[in-house]
Amino acid sequence: MNKINFLPGLNSLRFVAATLVITGHAKEHLSELGISWYPDAEVFQQAGNAVKFFFVLSGFLLTMIAIRELEKTNTIHLRSFYLRRILRIFPLYYAVLIALIIINAGINPILLHKNTLGQPVVEGFLMNAFMLPNLAKAIWPETVGALGLLWSIGVEEQFYLFFPHLMKFLHKVKYKLIVLILVFACLFTFFRLVGADVIHFSPVWRKFITTLRFDYMLMGSIFSYLIFGTKTFGNSVLSVLNYKAVQLVIYVVALINIFFNIMPGGFVGGLVEPMFFSIIIISVSCTSNRLINFEIKPFSHWGAISYGMYLLHPFIAYALRFAFVKVDFVKHTFQTLPDLYPILLVLLTIALAHVSYTYYESRFLRLKDRLSKKIFN
């Protein structure tokens, strides 16, 4: 694992978020199979919030790394930035994309006598291959759920197009944090106006624009800049969060939100939610007087493979649901013990993600780490 820009505890948060995504999808799978599984339990309806947490975390970490690079080299090395992102994202993304198309447009027509892709094969593949899965999903709303998962990876990649240029610009201006907040405010307002159809776009483009969670990523950037880019504000924030009583309140509210979803919706929620996610990230990873040490094994390792968990769990779900349809014993077992389905989905996904990380992704991650060392050593 690359320790150059490592912050303690965050991998455990990644694992929790990935598990919420998987169990949320497990609930949907069981419903599609005609099995009711804790229909009113909010904890199993947190997949969307967990993905938004990943956006905030991404913005927070990208900004921290950019600040450290600017401090060391006085610039952002664009080639290195994009190569590091490519080496982390592309290998598994394209492997999953190709496998999903083969399964849904090649194997399923043979086994299930229908194409389950939900997109034209060639056009859909090209749009996903060019990192526009969120646009593909907007154009073809019947996109299969597994392929639809790629939308969030597309949002990340689209954010990367302007993020390093934004950081280089901020490095040149005097009031960096104020400028960053203004950029956030403009994008936040634009997305809300488009979502409310105050600014008119065609239905497809409106769906596409509302998938862009750049505001969540920029909120993570703002708080990262508070901690790593400013001394006065950063120290003030940390001095408050270093109180264990404050951390206790934060963690209790986080647990209550997971189980009862108390976050406000609409305009206010779009501000409060990413701010709260940012505060959780700082409390876990940046405070010196920690109430809880979140460097928990094996959660820390499972968090390191959370990207694989997110992208690979549909393949385990395919196998389990195929067994449900074809094997009476499996069908009877899941109908009698529906808890077994999400448990198997999580455990088998962890195993598959571990294999992917160890024998496939790590080959590219070693190259990524070498690029990082050249800059930060």
XYZ file of C-alpha atoms in Angstrom:
377
model
C 0.000 0.000 0.000
C 1.241 3.477 -0.855
C 1.974 5.245 2.460
C 3.025 8.570 0.941
C -0.382 10.151 1.243
C -1.926 7.659 3.650
C -4.399 8.860 6.280
C -5.321 6.424 9.074
C -8.826 5.044 9.382
C -10.114 5.963 5.952
C -9.895 2.439 4.566
C -12.261 1.279 7.296
C -14.708 3.991 6.253
C -14.340 2.853 2.650
C -15.214 -0.687 3.659
C -18.305 0.429 5.578
C -19.461 2.534 2.611
C -18.841 -0.309 0.138
C -20.770 -2.717 2.375
C -23.717 -0.300 2.516
C -23.712 -0.184 -1.292
C -23.644 -3.971 -1.592
C -26.327 -4.644 1.033
C -28.495 -1.938 -0.520
C -28.255 -3.700 -3.863
C -28.856 -7.058 -2.164
C -32.178 -5.720 -0.919
C -33.094 -4.730 -4.488
C -32.064 -8.155 -5.806
C -34.200 -9.971 -3.262
C -37.147 -7.747 -4.097
C -36.736 -8.626 -7.784
C -36.793 -12.297 -6.776
C -40.049 -11.749 -4.911
C -38.502 -11.890 -1.441
C -39.241 -9.175 1.101
C -36.177 -8.383 3.220
C -36.446 -5.729 5.941
C -38.624 -3.485 3.752
C -38.580 -0.542 6.177
C -34.966 -0.745 7.359
C -33.127 2.447 6.368
C -29.737 0.818 6.898
C -30.318 -1.274 3.780
C -31.315 1.761 1.717
C -28.058 3.667 2.065
C -26.382 2.735 -1.225
C -26.909 6.175 -2.769
C -25.634 7.983 0.326
C -22.599 5.700 0.467
C -21.702 6.572 -3.131
C -22.001 10.272 -2.286
C -19.653 9.690 0.646
C -17.119 8.242 -1.784
C -17.379 11.421 -3.863
C -16.643 13.611 -0.841
C -13.748 11.364 0.196
C -12.322 11.506 -3.313
C -12.384 15.301 -3.372
C -10.825 15.452 0.094
C -7.916 13.145 -0.761
C -7.267 14.572 -4.232
C -6.988 18.046 -2.746
C -4.688 16.914 0.059
C -2.358 15.264 -2.458
C -2.479 18.311 -4.757
C -1.626 20.679 -1.881
C 1.363 18.555 -0.893
C 2.541 18.369 -4.499
C 2.223 22.145 -4.886
C 4.167 22.694 -1.682
C 6.960 20.417 -2.861
C 7.184 21.216 -6.579
C 5.233 24.492 -6.953
C 3.083 22.902 -9.691
C 0.790 19.989 -10.539
C 2.419 17.538 -12.928
C -0.535 16.897 -15.217
C 0.967 13.896 -16.973
C 1.721 12.214 -13.667
C -1.701 13.139 -12.247
C -3.579 11.546 -15.128
C -1.295 8.521 -15.311
C -1.861 7.830 -11.609
C -5.628 8.084 -12.060
C -5.505 5.867 -15.173
C -3.450 3.200 -13.435
C -5.893 3.094 -10.514
C -9.191 3.285 -12.386
C -8.842 1.981 -15.920
C -7.563 -1.630 -15.581
C -10.472 -2.911 -13.494
C -13.029 -0.571 -15.075
C -12.413 -1.847 -18.598
C -12.162 -5.470 -17.502
C -15.553 -5.142 -15.797
C -17.071 -3.274 -18.747
C -16.016 -5.945 -21.244
C -17.157 -8.776 -18.952
C -20.572 -7.167 -18.393
C -21.152 -6.768 -22.114
C -20.100 -10.358 -22.796
C -22.414 -11.659 -20.062
C -25.456 -9.513 -20.829
C -25.249 -9.430 -24.630
C -23.507 -12.764 -25.255
C -24.095 -15.322 -22.505
C -27.525 -14.309 -21.198
C -29.187 -14.566 -24.645
C -28.093 -18.216 -24.631
C -28.953 -19.027 -21.013
C -31.985 -16.788 -20.501
C -33.013 -16.290 -24.141
C -32.836 -12.489 -23.887
C -30.327 -9.663 -24.160
C -30.196 -8.048 -20.725
C -27.778 -5.236 -21.562
C -30.383 -2.492 -21.933
C -28.129 -0.587 -24.383
C -27.137 -0.996 -28.027
C -24.012 -3.118 -27.837
C -21.652 -1.033 -29.979
C -22.923 2.447 -29.094
C -23.206 1.559 -25.418
C -19.731 0.074 -25.282
C -18.162 3.094 -26.964
C -19.920 5.565 -24.688
C -18.876 3.626 -21.578
C -15.361 3.147 -22.954
C -14.972 6.904 -23.379
C -15.917 7.427 -19.742
C -19.481 8.589 -20.310
C -21.418 5.824 -18.512
C -23.639 8.397 -16.784
C -24.633 9.816 -20.167
C -25.255 6.300 -21.503
C -27.506 5.604 -18.531
C -29.407 8.830 -19.194
C -29.908 7.945 -22.875
C -30.844 4.311 -22.225
C -32.667 4.204 -18.873
C -33.227 0.443 -19.224
C -29.480 -0.103 -18.800
C -28.839 -3.234 -16.729
C -28.142 -2.386 -13.088
C -24.617 -3.811 -13.128
C -23.613 -1.682 -16.099
C -25.425 1.267 -14.579
C -23.048 1.098 -11.602
C -20.301 2.515 -13.791
C -21.977 5.945 -13.765
C -20.136 7.014 -10.602
C -16.758 6.084 -12.082
C -17.615 8.282 -15.055
C -18.388 11.195 -12.739
C -15.000 10.763 -11.052
C -13.176 10.732 -14.379
C -15.075 13.789 -15.619
C -14.134 15.634 -12.420
C -10.472 14.816 -13.037
C -10.593 16.706 -16.329
C -10.716 20.093 -14.616
C -9.593 19.412 -11.043
C -5.776 19.682 -11.470
C -6.240 22.859 -13.538
C -8.398 24.299 -10.753
C -5.675 23.520 -8.190
C -2.995 25.112 -10.348
C -5.179 28.215 -10.677
C -5.830 28.364 -6.918
C -2.095 28.195 -6.300
C -1.696 31.481 -8.173
C -4.466 33.476 -6.488
C -4.384 35.155 -3.086
C -7.697 34.128 -1.535
C -7.586 30.447 -2.413
C -10.262 29.164 -0.058
C -12.708 31.912 -1.000
C -12.237 31.154 -4.706
C -12.757 27.440 -4.069
C -15.960 28.158 -2.148
C -17.199 30.371 -5.003
C -16.536 27.601 -7.538
C -18.472 25.205 -5.329
C -21.342 27.689 -4.923
C -21.624 28.224 -8.689
C -21.708 24.506 -9.481
C -24.038 23.741 -6.570
C -26.496 26.407 -7.729
C -26.268 25.335 -11.372
C -26.969 21.667 -10.582
C -29.974 22.574 -8.408
C -31.426 24.903 -11.023
C -31.036 22.243 -13.710
C -32.566 19.602 -11.442
C -35.554 21.872 -10.773
C -35.824 22.570 -14.524
C -35.346 26.298 -13.931
C -32.467 26.098 -16.393
C -33.920 24.087 -19.259
C -32.192 21.166 -20.898
C -33.579 18.178 -22.755
C -34.602 15.298 -20.452
C -31.484 13.297 -21.349
C -29.083 16.139 -20.675
C -30.893 17.053 -17.472
C -30.500 13.466 -16.237
C -26.833 13.524 -17.190
C -26.113 16.862 -15.499
C -27.847 15.822 -12.294
C -25.519 12.798 -12.029
C -22.522 15.131 -11.777
C -21.707 15.244 -8.090
C -18.894 17.744 -8.514
C -20.393 19.786 -5.686
C -19.934 16.859 -3.281
C -16.348 16.397 -4.435
C -15.671 20.118 -4.113
C -17.087 20.152 -0.597
C -14.486 17.525 0.246
C -11.904 19.785 -1.417
C -12.967 22.779 0.688
C -12.570 20.906 3.960
C -9.280 19.415 2.768
C -8.053 22.923 2.015
C -9.175 24.007 5.474
C -7.038 21.311 7.097
C -3.998 21.106 4.815
C -3.956 24.451 3.011
C -4.560 26.901 5.860
C -2.956 27.058 9.278
C -5.367 29.310 11.146
C -8.648 27.772 9.973
C -7.253 24.243 9.932
C -5.944 24.428 13.477
C -9.229 25.919 14.668
C -11.232 23.083 13.123
C -8.914 20.429 14.533
C -8.887 22.021 17.981
C -12.658 21.540 18.133
C -12.663 18.051 16.627
C -9.900 16.895 18.973
C -12.370 16.916 21.854
C -13.516 13.344 22.335
C -16.986 14.533 23.324
C -17.316 16.256 19.935
C -16.168 13.104 18.145
C -18.668 11.054 20.141
C -21.509 13.312 18.993
C -20.341 13.060 15.370
C -20.177 9.255 15.425
C -23.531 8.906 17.183
C -25.177 11.190 14.610
C -23.526 9.180 11.822
C -24.900 5.909 13.210
C -28.354 7.399 13.695
C -28.289 8.645 10.116
C -27.306 5.225 8.778
C -30.165 3.517 10.600
C -32.824 6.241 10.409
C -31.713 8.595 7.589
C -32.122 11.898 9.446
C -30.318 14.080 6.899
C -32.525 16.789 5.367
C -33.310 16.593 1.692
C -33.396 19.142 -1.092
C -31.278 22.286 -1.131
C -30.353 22.159 2.562
C -29.439 18.484 2.407
C -27.161 19.132 -0.548
C -25.118 21.391 1.719
C -25.392 19.630 5.075
C -24.709 16.075 3.869
C -21.325 16.625 2.180
C -20.263 18.917 5.039
C -21.078 16.189 7.555
C -19.255 13.567 5.476
C -16.209 15.853 5.418
C -16.321 16.297 9.188
C -16.456 12.518 9.656
C -13.421 12.096 7.400
C -11.422 14.684 9.344
C -12.479 13.282 12.730
C -11.396 9.774 11.772
C -8.139 10.563 9.981
C -6.754 13.956 11.020
C -7.393 14.361 14.745
C -4.566 13.605 17.174
C -6.751 12.891 20.210
C -8.939 10.170 18.708
C -11.881 8.682 20.544
C -11.792 5.592 18.293
C -8.911 4.155 16.305
C -10.460 3.207 12.971
C -7.352 1.391 11.784
C -9.171 -1.892 12.306
C -7.892 -5.070 10.730
C -9.218 -6.616 8.542
C -11.477 -3.610 7.774
C -8.431 -1.649 6.681
C -7.508 -4.248 4.061
C -11.092 -4.651 2.909
C -11.301 -0.886 2.517
C -8.183 -0.960 0.352
C -10.039 -3.291 -2.020
C -13.340 -1.358 -1.858
C -13.028 -0.220 -5.480
C -13.002 -3.857 -6.500
C -15.879 -4.623 -4.137
C -17.956 -1.898 -5.771
C -17.272 -2.990 -9.352
C -17.184 -6.754 -8.878
C -20.152 -7.470 -6.622
C -22.577 -7.637 -9.610
C -20.784 -10.768 -10.835
C -21.360 -12.520 -7.516
C -24.963 -11.317 -7.623
C -25.346 -12.754 -11.134
C -24.128 -16.153 -9.943
C -26.348 -16.192 -6.855
C -29.463 -15.136 -8.750
C -28.774 -17.600 -11.553
C -28.504 -20.347 -8.934
C -31.788 -19.121 -7.434
C -33.528 -19.548 -10.782
C -31.928 -22.860 -11.763
C -31.432 -24.734 -8.469
C -34.471 -25.499 -6.324
C -32.385 -25.989 -3.182
C -30.854 -22.511 -3.535
C -34.249 -20.977 -4.218
C -35.784 -22.623 -1.170
C -32.797 -21.617 1.004
C -32.942 -17.937 0.050
C -36.716 -17.872 0.456
C -36.435 -19.467 3.903
C -33.281 -17.619 5.008
C -33.159 -14.354 3.026
C -30.387 -13.031 5.320
C -28.091 -15.578 3.715
C -28.171 -13.781 0.349
C -26.588 -10.469 1.456
C -24.141 -12.306 3.708
C -22.942 -14.471 0.824
C -22.910 -11.478 -1.515
C -20.640 -9.486 0.811
C -18.314 -12.355 1.738
C -17.897 -13.700 -1.800
C -17.414 -10.160 -3.110
C -14.625 -9.575 -0.598
C -12.964 -12.800 -1.762
C -13.255 -11.879 -5.452
C -12.056 -8.307 -4.837
C -9.086 -9.655 -2.880
C -8.098 -11.906 -5.771
C -8.499 -9.027 -8.233
C -6.459 -6.662 -6.069
C -3.678 -9.168 -5.363
C -3.208 -10.668 -8.810
C -4.433 -7.956 -11.208
C -4.846 -4.430 -9.841
C -1.655 -4.480 -7.750
C 0.452 -4.772 -10.904
C -0.783 -1.358 -12.004
C -0.792 0.091 -8.495
C 2.931 -0.555 -8.152
C 3.495 1.628 -11.217
C 1.215 4.263 -9.701
C 3.222 4.223 -6.463
C 6.462 4.699 -8.368
C 5.032 7.826 -9.980
C 3.999 9.148 -6.577
C 7.431 8.496 -5.081
C 9.131 10.421 -7.870
C 7.101 13.480 -6.914
C 6.968 13.267 -3.117
C 10.416 11.829 -2.323
